[in-house]
Amino acid sequence: TVVPTQAPTAVPTVVPTQAPTAVPTVVPTQAPTAVPTVVPTQAPTAVPTAVPTQAPTAVPTATPTQAPTVVPTETPSTNTVTVYYNRGTSSSWTDVNAHYKVNGVWTVSPGVRMEKVKSGYWKITIDLGKTTEAVICFNNTNGSWDSNGGNNYTVYVGTYLVDQKTKNVTKLSDDQPTTAPTVVPTQAPTTAPTVVPTVTPTQTATIVPTSTPVEKKVVVYYKKSSTSSWSSAYVHYKVDGVWTVSPGKKMTKISSGYWTYEIDLGSSSEVTLCFNNGQGTWDNNNKNNYVLAAGSYLIDKTTNTIKTVQ
């Protein structure tokens, strides 16, 4: 028997270098997801309605900014005349009425009662309206009249003194005071109204203040010298240690060469003052000024005197 040198091996089988793997299947790179459904980025809301950005207001109505009134461009001013009536201290009249005509219309007789400012002197201020003059006469309410011999007196815008004895009408000022004027004639005019009489001690009482000076006030009357050319006057004064701003306060002209001003003393008992014409010419009483306590005074530069006015 043939003895094989080597036991025969099993029939050789082709051994693949690598065991074949299962039948390849196409493996998707990613497991397929469920059938995609279109997912809206935002859940749909209800059917949109137009939302106005602002709730509509009622239909606007034109509101006028101001009721259209007729506005005058300027308040019309009125003309006035202030009349001082002098009967003298010897008169028996105790009351005086002014009976006057303005714009062709007379007051109801006996007229309007005048204000008494001193023995023998009365005053009234008349509204002239759109005219510039008044025709006037006077009576004592008891049937006695002064009608200037039947001619009456005529006065115009400003301030006037009517003298019963001389029948003179003297213009004292062109100014129309905005309030009841305190200006009074410093002296009753004489027969020759163009000449300002020199005040003498016996005539002091003819300087007529409107009333007894109120306590804590100084009423000063200033008469320029006969050689002075002043056309206006200012009073520069000190009260409670404080001076007015130079040139001071403009004084009120009451007749040719005469001015007046009223000073409130406040808590002081006196005033220090001097005068100037507003153009650099001064009267400071030879640098001593004038010092006055409460009351009324006339500083007369024609005589260089200071008199108390009663």
PDB file of C-alpha atoms in Angstrom:
ATOM      1  CA  THR A   1       0.000   0.000   0.000  1.00  0.00           C
ATOM      2  CA  VAL A   2       1.078   3.273  -0.752  1.00  0.00           C
ATOM      3  CA  VAL A   3       1.545   5.057   2.451  1.00  0.00           C
ATOM      4  CA  PRO A   4       1.253   8.713   1.895  1.00  0.00           C
ATOM      5  CA  THR A   5       3.956  10.681   3.347  1.00  0.00           C
ATOM      6  CA  GLN A   6       1.481  12.976   4.681  1.00  0.00           C
ATOM      7  CA  ALA A   7      -1.960  12.601   5.461  1.00  0.00           C
ATOM      8  CA  PRO A   8      -3.905  14.214   2.777  1.00  0.00           C
ATOM      9  CA  THR A   9      -5.587  17.269   3.832  1.00  0.00           C
ATOM     10  CA  ALA A  10      -9.021  18.123   3.176  1.00  0.00           C
ATOM     11  CA  VAL A  11      -9.774  19.362  -0.235  1.00  0.00           C
ATOM     12  CA  PRO A  12      -8.496  22.853  -0.200  1.00  0.00           C
ATOM     13  CA  THR A  13     -11.011  25.439  -0.292  1.00  0.00           C
ATOM     14  CA  VAL A  14     -10.426  28.846  -1.422  1.00  0.00           C
ATOM     15  CA  VAL A  15     -10.154  30.875   1.644  1.00  0.00           C
ATOM     16  CA  PRO A  16     -10.832  34.444   0.867  1.00  0.00           C
ATOM     17  CA  THR A  17      -8.429  36.817   2.332  1.00  0.00           C
ATOM     18  CA  GLN A  18     -11.328  38.310   4.041  1.00  0.00           C
ATOM     19  CA  ALA A  19     -14.523  36.825   4.978  1.00  0.00           C
ATOM     20  CA  PRO A  20     -17.084  38.346   2.781  1.00  0.00           C
ATOM     21  CA  THR A  21     -19.416  40.519   4.596  1.00  0.00           C
ATOM     22  CA  ALA A  22     -23.060  40.429   4.252  1.00  0.00           C
ATOM     23  CA  VAL A  23     -24.465  41.695   1.036  1.00  0.00           C
ATOM     24  CA  PRO A  24     -23.816  45.370   1.233  1.00  0.00           C
ATOM     25  CA  THR A  25     -26.776  47.449   1.578  1.00  0.00           C
ATOM     26  CA  VAL A  26     -26.871  51.063   0.901  1.00  0.00           C
ATOM     27  CA  VAL A  27     -26.692  52.604   4.243  1.00  0.00           C
ATOM     28  CA  PRO A  28     -28.051  56.128   4.125  1.00  0.00           C
ATOM     29  CA  THR A  29     -25.810  58.635   5.762  1.00  0.00           C
ATOM     30  CA  GLN A  30     -28.700  59.586   7.917  1.00  0.00           C
ATOM     31  CA  ALA A  31     -31.696  57.704   8.900  1.00  0.00           C
ATOM     32  CA  PRO A  32     -34.602  59.168   7.046  1.00  0.00           C
ATOM     33  CA  THR A  33     -36.913  61.092   9.241  1.00  0.00           C
ATOM     34  CA  ALA A  34     -40.571  61.018   9.029  1.00  0.00           C
ATOM     35  CA  VAL A  35     -42.141  62.585   6.071  1.00  0.00           C
ATOM     36  CA  PRO A  36     -41.382  66.228   6.562  1.00  0.00           C
ATOM     37  CA  THR A  37     -44.270  68.432   7.115  1.00  0.00           C
ATOM     38  CA  VAL A  38     -44.169  72.104   6.519  1.00  0.00           C
ATOM     39  CA  VAL A  39     -43.989  73.633   9.916  1.00  0.00           C
ATOM     40  CA  PRO A  40     -44.795  77.332   9.800  1.00  0.00           C
ATOM     41  CA  THR A  41     -42.275  79.471  11.604  1.00  0.00           C
ATOM     42  CA  GLN A  42     -45.125  80.859  13.616  1.00  0.00           C
ATOM     43  CA  ALA A  43     -48.471  79.487  14.387  1.00  0.00           C
ATOM     44  CA  PRO A  44     -50.943  81.398  12.316  1.00  0.00           C
ATOM     45  CA  THR A  45     -52.998  83.771  14.344  1.00  0.00           C
ATOM     46  CA  ALA A  46     -56.538  84.624  13.826  1.00  0.00           C
ATOM     47  CA  VAL A  47     -57.410  86.535  10.771  1.00  0.00           C
ATOM     48  CA  PRO A  48     -55.625  89.851  11.381  1.00  0.00           C
ATOM     49  CA  THR A  49     -57.747  92.856  11.793  1.00  0.00           C
ATOM     50  CA  ALA A  50     -56.553  96.328  11.061  1.00  0.00           C
ATOM     51  CA  VAL A  51     -55.461  97.751  14.351  1.00  0.00           C
ATOM     52  CA  PRO A  52     -55.256 101.520  14.079  1.00  0.00           C
ATOM     53  CA  THR A  53     -52.120 103.019  15.542  1.00  0.00           C
ATOM     54  CA  GLN A  54     -54.317 105.416  17.511  1.00  0.00           C
ATOM     55  CA  ALA A  55     -57.935 105.273  18.388  1.00  0.00           C
ATOM     56  CA  PRO A  56     -59.650 107.740  16.104  1.00  0.00           C
ATOM     57  CA  THR A  57     -60.885 110.774  17.936  1.00  0.00           C
ATOM     58  CA  ALA A  58     -63.996 112.643  17.229  1.00  0.00           C
ATOM     59  CA  VAL A  59     -63.981 114.802  14.205  1.00  0.00           C
ATOM     60  CA  PRO A  60     -62.080 117.896  15.353  1.00  0.00           C
ATOM     61  CA  THR A  61     -63.977 121.091  15.475  1.00  0.00           C
ATOM     62  CA  ALA A  62     -62.330 124.419  15.024  1.00  0.00           C
ATOM     63  CA  THR A  63     -61.996 125.955  18.467  1.00  0.00           C
ATOM     64  CA  PRO A  64     -61.272 129.641  18.247  1.00  0.00           C
ATOM     65  CA  THR A  65     -58.306 130.654  20.365  1.00  0.00           C
ATOM     66  CA  GLN A  66     -60.204 133.676  21.533  1.00  0.00           C
ATOM     67  CA  ALA A  67     -63.646 135.025  21.090  1.00  0.00           C
ATOM     68  CA  PRO A  68     -63.237 137.697  18.454  1.00  0.00           C
ATOM     69  CA  THR A  69     -63.911 140.867  20.394  1.00  0.00           C
ATOM     70  CA  VAL A  70     -63.338 144.328  19.147  1.00  0.00           C
ATOM     71  CA  VAL A  71     -60.196 145.457  20.955  1.00  0.00           C
ATOM     72  CA  PRO A  72     -59.502 149.161  20.793  1.00  0.00           C
ATOM     73  CA  THR A  73     -55.931 149.872  19.825  1.00  0.00           C
ATOM     74  CA  GLU A  74     -55.665 152.513  22.531  1.00  0.00           C
ATOM     75  CA  THR A  75     -57.757 153.633  25.447  1.00  0.00           C
ATOM     76  CA  PRO A  76     -58.962 157.088  24.534  1.00  0.00           C
ATOM     77  CA  SER A  77     -57.820 159.768  26.940  1.00  0.00           C
ATOM     78  CA  THR A  78     -60.102 162.453  28.248  1.00  0.00           C
ATOM     79  CA  ASN A  79     -59.492 166.154  28.571  1.00  0.00           C
ATOM     80  CA  THR A  80     -59.898 167.750  31.987  1.00  0.00           C
ATOM     81  CA  VAL A  81     -59.765 171.225  33.472  1.00  0.00           C
ATOM     82  CA  THR A  82     -59.145 171.949  37.153  1.00  0.00           C
ATOM     83  CA  VAL A  83     -60.634 175.236  38.361  1.00  0.00           C
ATOM     84  CA  TYR A  84     -59.720 177.023  41.603  1.00  0.00           C
ATOM     85  CA  TYR A  85     -62.248 179.696  42.601  1.00  0.00           C
ATOM     86  CA  ASN A  86     -61.215 182.508  44.940  1.00  0.00           C
ATOM     87  CA  ARG A  87     -63.785 184.704  46.687  1.00  0.00           C
ATOM     88  CA  GLY A  88     -61.463 185.955  49.414  1.00  0.00           C
ATOM     89  CA  THR A  89     -61.801 185.455  53.151  1.00  0.00           C
ATOM     90  CA  SER A  90     -64.318 188.298  53.510  1.00  0.00           C
ATOM     91  CA  SER A  91     -66.947 186.511  51.427  1.00  0.00           C
ATOM     92  CA  SER A  92     -70.111 185.344  53.163  1.00  0.00           C
ATOM     93  CA  TRP A  93     -70.337 182.283  50.916  1.00  0.00           C
ATOM     94  CA  THR A  94     -69.895 179.051  52.883  1.00  0.00           C
ATOM     95  CA  ASP A  95     -70.461 176.697  49.928  1.00  0.00           C
ATOM     96  CA  VAL A  96     -69.875 177.076  46.209  1.00  0.00           C
ATOM     97  CA  ASN A  97     -71.414 175.254  43.245  1.00  0.00           C
ATOM     98  CA  ALA A  98     -69.933 175.281  39.739  1.00  0.00           C
ATOM     99  CA  HIS A  99     -72.596 175.509  37.028  1.00  0.00           C
ATOM    100  CA  TYR A 100     -70.890 174.737  33.717  1.00  0.00           C
ATOM    101  CA  LYS A 101     -71.459 173.849  30.067  1.00  0.00           C
ATOM    102  CA  VAL A 102     -69.466 171.182  28.186  1.00  0.00           C
ATOM    103  CA  ASN A 103     -70.228 170.151  24.596  1.00  0.00           C
ATOM    104  CA  GLY A 104     -73.205 172.527  24.603  1.00  0.00           C
ATOM    105  CA  VAL A 105     -74.851 170.898  27.636  1.00  0.00           C
ATOM    106  CA  TRP A 106     -75.242 172.687  31.001  1.00  0.00           C
ATOM    107  CA  THR A 107     -75.239 170.941  34.343  1.00  0.00           C
ATOM    108  CA  VAL A 108     -78.544 170.885  36.227  1.00  0.00           C
ATOM    109  CA  SER A 109     -78.827 174.116  38.250  1.00  0.00           C
ATOM    110  CA  PRO A 110     -77.359 174.991  40.696  1.00  0.00           C
ATOM    111  CA  GLY A 111     -74.529 172.786  39.372  1.00  0.00           C
ATOM    112  CA  VAL A 112     -71.864 170.631  41.019  1.00  0.00           C
ATOM    113  CA  ARG A 113     -70.654 171.335  44.549  1.00  0.00           C
ATOM    114  CA  MET A 114     -66.994 172.373  44.673  1.00  0.00           C
ATOM    115  CA  GLU A 115     -64.398 171.145  47.166  1.00  0.00           C
ATOM    116  CA  LYS A 116     -63.287 173.712  49.741  1.00  0.00           C
ATOM    117  CA  VAL A 117     -59.479 173.776  50.008  1.00  0.00           C
ATOM    118  CA  LYS A 118     -59.063 176.795  52.327  1.00  0.00           C
ATOM    119  CA  SER A 119     -61.006 179.757  53.579  1.00  0.00           C
ATOM    120  CA  GLY A 120     -62.182 181.616  50.480  1.00  0.00           C
ATOM    121  CA  TYR A 121     -60.934 178.971  48.013  1.00  0.00           C
ATOM    122  CA  TRP A 122     -62.798 176.117  46.270  1.00  0.00           C
ATOM    123  CA  LYS A 123     -61.786 173.596  43.599  1.00  0.00           C
ATOM    124  CA  ILE A 124     -63.390 171.340  40.964  1.00  0.00           C
ATOM    125  CA  THR A 125     -62.056 169.106  38.174  1.00  0.00           C
ATOM    126  CA  ILE A 126     -64.271 168.857  35.061  1.00  0.00           C
ATOM    127  CA  ASP A 127     -64.145 166.122  32.421  1.00  0.00           C
ATOM    128  CA  LEU A 128     -64.247 167.884  29.058  1.00  0.00           C
ATOM    129  CA  GLY A 129     -64.781 164.713  27.026  1.00  0.00           C
ATOM    130  CA  LYS A 130     -63.727 165.313  23.440  1.00  0.00           C
ATOM    131  CA  THR A 131     -63.892 169.089  23.691  1.00  0.00           C
ATOM    132  CA  THR A 132     -61.198 171.409  25.070  1.00  0.00           C
ATOM    133  CA  GLU A 133     -63.160 174.093  26.908  1.00  0.00           C
ATOM    134  CA  ALA A 134     -65.886 174.704  29.459  1.00  0.00           C
ATOM    135  CA  VAL A 135     -68.086 177.745  30.144  1.00  0.00           C
ATOM    136  CA  ILE A 136     -68.575 178.166  33.894  1.00  0.00           C
ATOM    137  CA  CYS A 137     -70.217 180.355  36.539  1.00  0.00           C
ATOM    138  CA  PHE A 138     -70.629 179.983  40.297  1.00  0.00           C
ATOM    139  CA  ASN A 139     -73.297 180.268  43.001  1.00  0.00           C
ATOM    140  CA  ASN A 140     -73.732 179.766  46.739  1.00  0.00           C
ATOM    141  CA  THR A 141     -76.760 177.405  46.403  1.00  0.00           C
ATOM    142  CA  ASN A 142     -78.978 180.124  47.920  1.00  0.00           C
ATOM    143  CA  GLY A 143     -79.545 182.239  44.819  1.00  0.00           C
ATOM    144  CA  SER A 144     -76.387 184.375  44.774  1.00  0.00           C
ATOM    145  CA  TRP A 145     -74.429 184.028  41.524  1.00  0.00           C
ATOM    146  CA  ASP A 146     -71.084 185.054  40.031  1.00  0.00           C
ATOM    147  CA  SER A 147     -71.522 184.908  36.266  1.00  0.00           C
ATOM    148  CA  ASN A 148     -68.886 187.508  35.406  1.00  0.00           C
ATOM    149  CA  GLY A 149     -71.500 190.160  34.721  1.00  0.00           C
ATOM    150  CA  GLY A 150     -73.526 187.752  32.589  1.00  0.00           C
ATOM    151  CA  ASN A 151     -70.535 186.782  30.432  1.00  0.00           C
ATOM    152  CA  ASN A 152     -69.581 183.698  32.472  1.00  0.00           C
ATOM    153  CA  TYR A 153     -65.983 182.418  32.482  1.00  0.00           C
ATOM    154  CA  THR A 154     -64.291 180.234  29.854  1.00  0.00           C
ATOM    155  CA  VAL A 155     -61.557 177.773  30.815  1.00  0.00           C
ATOM    156  CA  TYR A 156     -59.630 175.234  28.771  1.00  0.00           C
ATOM    157  CA  VAL A 157     -57.613 172.045  29.283  1.00  0.00           C
ATOM    158  CA  GLY A 158     -55.211 172.578  32.189  1.00  0.00           C
ATOM    159  CA  THR A 159     -55.414 174.320  35.579  1.00  0.00           C
ATOM    160  CA  TYR A 160     -56.938 177.775  36.155  1.00  0.00           C
ATOM    161  CA  LEU A 161     -57.606 180.252  38.961  1.00  0.00           C
ATOM    162  CA  VAL A 162     -60.797 182.314  38.719  1.00  0.00           C
ATOM    163  CA  ASP A 163     -60.715 185.378  40.991  1.00  0.00           C
ATOM    164  CA  GLN A 164     -64.153 186.737  41.874  1.00  0.00           C
ATOM    165  CA  LYS A 165     -62.908 190.183  42.879  1.00  0.00           C
ATOM    166  CA  THR A 166     -60.823 190.969  39.796  1.00  0.00           C
ATOM    167  CA  LYS A 167     -62.788 188.743  37.385  1.00  0.00           C
ATOM    168  CA  ASN A 168     -59.427 187.482  36.139  1.00  0.00           C
ATOM    169  CA  VAL A 169     -58.968 183.945  34.795  1.00  0.00           C
ATOM    170  CA  THR A 170     -55.324 182.935  35.291  1.00  0.00           C
ATOM    171  CA  LYS A 171     -53.856 179.835  33.727  1.00  0.00           C
ATOM    172  CA  LEU A 172     -51.660 178.014  36.239  1.00  0.00           C
ATOM    173  CA  SER A 173     -50.602 174.927  34.281  1.00  0.00           C
ATOM    174  CA  ASP A 174     -50.987 173.156  30.936  1.00  0.00           C
ATOM    175  CA  ASP A 175     -50.668 169.735  32.560  1.00  0.00           C
ATOM    176  CA  GLN A 176     -53.566 167.392  33.025  1.00  0.00           C
ATOM    177  CA  PRO A 177     -53.092 165.547  36.336  1.00  0.00           C
ATOM    178  CA  THR A 178     -53.745 161.799  36.235  1.00  0.00           C
ATOM    179  CA  THR A 179     -55.054 161.901  39.791  1.00  0.00           C
ATOM    180  CA  ALA A 180     -56.677 164.570  41.879  1.00  0.00           C
ATOM    181  CA  PRO A 181     -54.048 167.310  41.711  1.00  0.00           C
ATOM    182  CA  THR A 182     -52.478 168.624  44.872  1.00  0.00           C
ATOM    183  CA  VAL A 183     -51.125 171.683  43.094  1.00  0.00           C
ATOM    184  CA  VAL A 184     -52.684 174.892  44.355  1.00  0.00           C
ATOM    185  CA  PRO A 185     -51.950 178.509  43.560  1.00  0.00           C
ATOM    186  CA  THR A 186     -49.158 179.747  45.775  1.00  0.00           C
ATOM    187  CA  GLN A 187     -50.572 183.223  45.697  1.00  0.00           C
ATOM    188  CA  ALA A 188     -53.820 184.781  44.590  1.00  0.00           C
ATOM    189  CA  PRO A 189     -53.132 186.903  41.486  1.00  0.00           C
ATOM    190  CA  THR A 190     -53.349 190.678  41.741  1.00  0.00           C
ATOM    191  CA  THR A 191     -55.091 192.985  39.305  1.00  0.00           C
ATOM    192  CA  ALA A 192     -52.060 192.834  37.016  1.00  0.00           C
ATOM    193  CA  PRO A 193     -51.904 189.029  36.475  1.00  0.00           C
ATOM    194  CA  THR A 194     -48.694 189.198  34.423  1.00  0.00           C
ATOM    195  CA  VAL A 195     -46.705 190.381  37.442  1.00  0.00           C
ATOM    196  CA  VAL A 196     -46.034 187.868  40.204  1.00  0.00           C
ATOM    197  CA  PRO A 197     -46.317 189.876  43.445  1.00  0.00           C
ATOM    198  CA  THR A 198     -43.614 189.604  46.071  1.00  0.00           C
ATOM    199  CA  VAL A 199     -44.806 187.620  49.066  1.00  0.00           C
ATOM    200  CA  THR A 200     -44.797 189.755  52.183  1.00  0.00           C
ATOM    201  CA  PRO A 201     -45.455 188.602  55.754  1.00  0.00           C
ATOM    202  CA  THR A 202     -48.986 189.985  55.583  1.00  0.00           C
ATOM    203  CA  GLN A 203     -49.632 188.016  52.390  1.00  0.00           C
ATOM    204  CA  THR A 204     -48.290 184.668  53.562  1.00  0.00           C
ATOM    205  CA  ALA A 205     -51.795 183.328  54.031  1.00  0.00           C
ATOM    206  CA  THR A 206     -52.530 183.818  50.326  1.00  0.00           C
ATOM    207  CA  ILE A 207     -50.338 180.786  49.495  1.00  0.00           C
ATOM    208  CA  VAL A 208     -53.032 178.164  49.582  1.00  0.00           C
ATOM    209  CA  PRO A 209     -52.202 174.480  50.083  1.00  0.00           C
ATOM    210  CA  THR A 210     -54.993 172.101  49.154  1.00  0.00           C
ATOM    211  CA  SER A 211     -55.284 170.943  52.742  1.00  0.00           C
ATOM    212  CA  THR A 212     -53.506 171.039  56.054  1.00  0.00           C
ATOM    213  CA  PRO A 213     -50.170 169.261  55.468  1.00  0.00           C
ATOM    214  CA  VAL A 214     -50.338 165.656  56.470  1.00  0.00           C
ATOM    215  CA  GLU A 215     -47.955 164.628  59.210  1.00  0.00           C
ATOM    216  CA  LYS A 216     -44.696 163.176  57.931  1.00  0.00           C
ATOM    217  CA  LYS A 217     -44.878 165.149  54.689  1.00  0.00           C
ATOM    218  CA  VAL A 218     -43.181 168.292  53.453  1.00  0.00           C
ATOM    219  CA  VAL A 219     -44.840 170.491  50.832  1.00  0.00           C
ATOM    220  CA  VAL A 220     -42.267 172.866  49.399  1.00  0.00           C
ATOM    221  CA  TYR A 221     -42.991 175.880  47.201  1.00  0.00           C
ATOM    222  CA  TYR A 222     -39.974 177.313  45.366  1.00  0.00           C
ATOM    223  CA  LYS A 223     -39.853 180.792  43.856  1.00  0.00           C
ATOM    224  CA  LYS A 224     -36.868 181.585  41.636  1.00  0.00           C
ATOM    225  CA  SER A 225     -34.972 184.854  41.906  1.00  0.00           C
ATOM    226  CA  SER A 226     -35.930 187.793  39.700  1.00  0.00           C
ATOM    227  CA  THR A 227     -32.715 187.416  37.705  1.00  0.00           C
ATOM    228  CA  SER A 228     -32.974 183.663  37.219  1.00  0.00           C
ATOM    229  CA  SER A 229     -33.643 182.242  33.754  1.00  0.00           C
ATOM    230  CA  TRP A 230     -34.833 178.867  35.026  1.00  0.00           C
ATOM    231  CA  SER A 231     -37.660 177.416  32.927  1.00  0.00           C
ATOM    232  CA  SER A 232     -38.011 174.282  35.080  1.00  0.00           C
ATOM    233  CA  ALA A 233     -36.997 173.203  38.575  1.00  0.00           C
ATOM    234  CA  TYR A 234     -35.920 169.941  40.217  1.00  0.00           C
ATOM    235  CA  VAL A 235     -35.717 169.150  43.926  1.00  0.00           C
ATOM    236  CA  HIS A 236     -32.840 166.865  44.983  1.00  0.00           C
ATOM    237  CA  TYR A 237     -33.472 165.608  48.524  1.00  0.00           C
ATOM    238  CA  LYS A 238     -32.382 163.158  51.208  1.00  0.00           C
ATOM    239  CA  VAL A 239     -34.821 161.227  53.427  1.00  0.00           C
ATOM    240  CA  ASP A 240     -33.770 158.510  55.892  1.00  0.00           C
ATOM    241  CA  GLY A 241     -30.161 158.998  54.752  1.00  0.00           C
ATOM    242  CA  VAL A 242     -30.905 158.279  51.079  1.00  0.00           C
ATOM    243  CA  TRP A 243     -30.607 160.922  48.327  1.00  0.00           C
ATOM    244  CA  THR A 244     -32.725 160.943  45.191  1.00  0.00           C
ATOM    245  CA  VAL A 245     -30.941 160.228  41.921  1.00  0.00           C
ATOM    246  CA  SER A 246     -29.514 163.498  40.556  1.00  0.00           C
ATOM    247  CA  PRO A 247     -30.922 165.859  39.354  1.00  0.00           C
ATOM    248  CA  GLY A 248     -33.823 164.794  41.598  1.00  0.00           C
ATOM    249  CA  LYS A 249     -37.592 165.021  41.158  1.00  0.00           C
ATOM    250  CA  LYS A 250     -39.118 167.422  38.666  1.00  0.00           C
ATOM    251  CA  MET A 251     -41.270 169.997  40.427  1.00  0.00           C
ATOM    252  CA  THR A 252     -44.710 171.069  39.212  1.00  0.00           C
ATOM    253  CA  LYS A 253     -44.931 174.553  37.753  1.00  0.00           C
ATOM    254  CA  ILE A 254     -47.945 176.383  39.130  1.00  0.00           C
ATOM    255  CA  SER A 255     -47.299 179.870  37.759  1.00  0.00           C
ATOM    256  CA  SER A 256     -44.464 181.875  36.237  1.00  0.00           C
ATOM    257  CA  GLY A 257     -41.387 181.382  38.426  1.00  0.00           C
ATOM    258  CA  TYR A 258     -43.180 179.181  40.958  1.00  0.00           C
ATOM    259  CA  TRP A 259     -42.864 175.401  41.446  1.00  0.00           C
ATOM    260  CA  THR A 260     -44.049 172.947  44.092  1.00  0.00           C
ATOM    261  CA  TYR A 261     -43.360 169.370  45.210  1.00  0.00           C
ATOM    262  CA  GLU A 262     -44.609 167.120  48.035  1.00  0.00           C
ATOM    263  CA  ILE A 263     -42.139 164.855  49.855  1.00  0.00           C
ATOM    264  CA  ASP A 264     -43.080 161.864  51.994  1.00  0.00           C
ATOM    265  CA  LEU A 265     -40.784 161.768  55.023  1.00  0.00           C
ATOM    266  CA  GLY A 266     -41.390 158.092  55.755  1.00  0.00           C
ATOM    267  CA  SER A 267     -39.947 157.331  59.183  1.00  0.00           C
ATOM    268  CA  SER A 268     -37.797 160.469  59.180  1.00  0.00           C
ATOM    269  CA  SER A 269     -38.693 163.745  60.852  1.00  0.00           C
ATOM    270  CA  GLU A 270     -36.978 166.054  58.351  1.00  0.00           C
ATOM    271  CA  VAL A 271     -35.700 166.338  54.795  1.00  0.00           C
ATOM    272  CA  THR A 272     -32.457 167.813  53.454  1.00  0.00           C
ATOM    273  CA  LEU A 273     -32.898 169.323  49.983  1.00  0.00           C
ATOM    274  CA  CYS A 274     -31.542 171.611  47.288  1.00  0.00           C
ATOM    275  CA  PHE A 275     -32.734 172.711  43.851  1.00  0.00           C
ATOM    276  CA  ASN A 276     -31.493 172.831  40.250  1.00  0.00           C
ATOM    277  CA  ASN A 277     -32.788 173.674  36.791  1.00  0.00           C
ATOM    278  CA  GLY A 278     -32.011 170.243  35.325  1.00  0.00           C
ATOM    279  CA  GLN A 279     -29.141 171.711  33.303  1.00  0.00           C
ATOM    280  CA  GLY A 280     -26.377 171.951  35.893  1.00  0.00           C
ATOM    281  CA  THR A 281     -27.303 175.173  37.695  1.00  0.00           C
ATOM    282  CA  TRP A 282     -27.869 174.568  41.424  1.00  0.00           C
ATOM    283  CA  ASP A 283     -29.273 176.331  44.463  1.00  0.00           C
ATOM    284  CA  ASN A 284     -27.861 174.518  47.511  1.00  0.00           C
ATOM    285  CA  ASN A 285     -28.185 177.417  49.960  1.00  0.00           C
ATOM    286  CA  ASN A 286     -24.473 178.244  49.681  1.00  0.00           C
ATOM    287  CA  LYS A 287     -23.572 174.549  50.135  1.00  0.00           C
ATOM    288  CA  ASN A 288     -25.629 174.331  53.332  1.00  0.00           C
ATOM    289  CA  ASN A 289     -28.701 172.874  51.585  1.00  0.00           C
ATOM    290  CA  TYR A 290     -32.125 173.369  53.149  1.00  0.00           C
ATOM    291  CA  VAL A 291     -33.389 171.302  56.093  1.00  0.00           C
ATOM    292  CA  LEU A 292     -37.170 171.182  56.619  1.00  0.00           C
ATOM    293  CA  ALA A 293     -39.395 169.391  59.119  1.00  0.00           C
ATOM    294  CA  ALA A 294     -42.930 168.227  58.337  1.00  0.00           C
ATOM    295  CA  GLY A 295     -45.110 171.074  57.083  1.00  0.00           C
ATOM    296  CA  SER A 296     -45.502 173.485  54.161  1.00  0.00           C
ATOM    297  CA  TYR A 297     -42.840 176.034  53.220  1.00  0.00           C
ATOM    298  CA  LEU A 298     -42.137 178.753  50.662  1.00  0.00           C
ATOM    299  CA  ILE A 299     -38.476 179.169  49.708  1.00  0.00           C
ATOM    300  CA  ASP A 300     -38.349 182.619  48.111  1.00  0.00           C
ATOM    301  CA  LYS A 301     -35.125 183.359  46.233  1.00  0.00           C
ATOM    302  CA  THR A 302     -36.163 186.954  45.521  1.00  0.00           C
ATOM    303  CA  THR A 303     -35.782 187.688  49.254  1.00  0.00           C
ATOM    304  CA  ASN A 304     -33.669 184.664  50.262  1.00  0.00           C
ATOM    305  CA  THR A 305     -36.228 183.735  52.909  1.00  0.00           C
ATOM    306  CA  ILE A 306     -38.025 180.570  54.023  1.00  0.00           C
ATOM    307  CA  LYS A 307     -41.601 181.066  55.200  1.00  0.00           C
ATOM    308  CA  THR A 308     -44.011 178.614  56.748  1.00  0.00           C
ATOM    309  CA  VAL A 309     -47.258 178.323  54.793  1.00  0.00           C
ATOM    310  CA  GLN A 310     -50.280 177.963  57.029  1.00  0.00           C
TER     311      GLN A 310
END
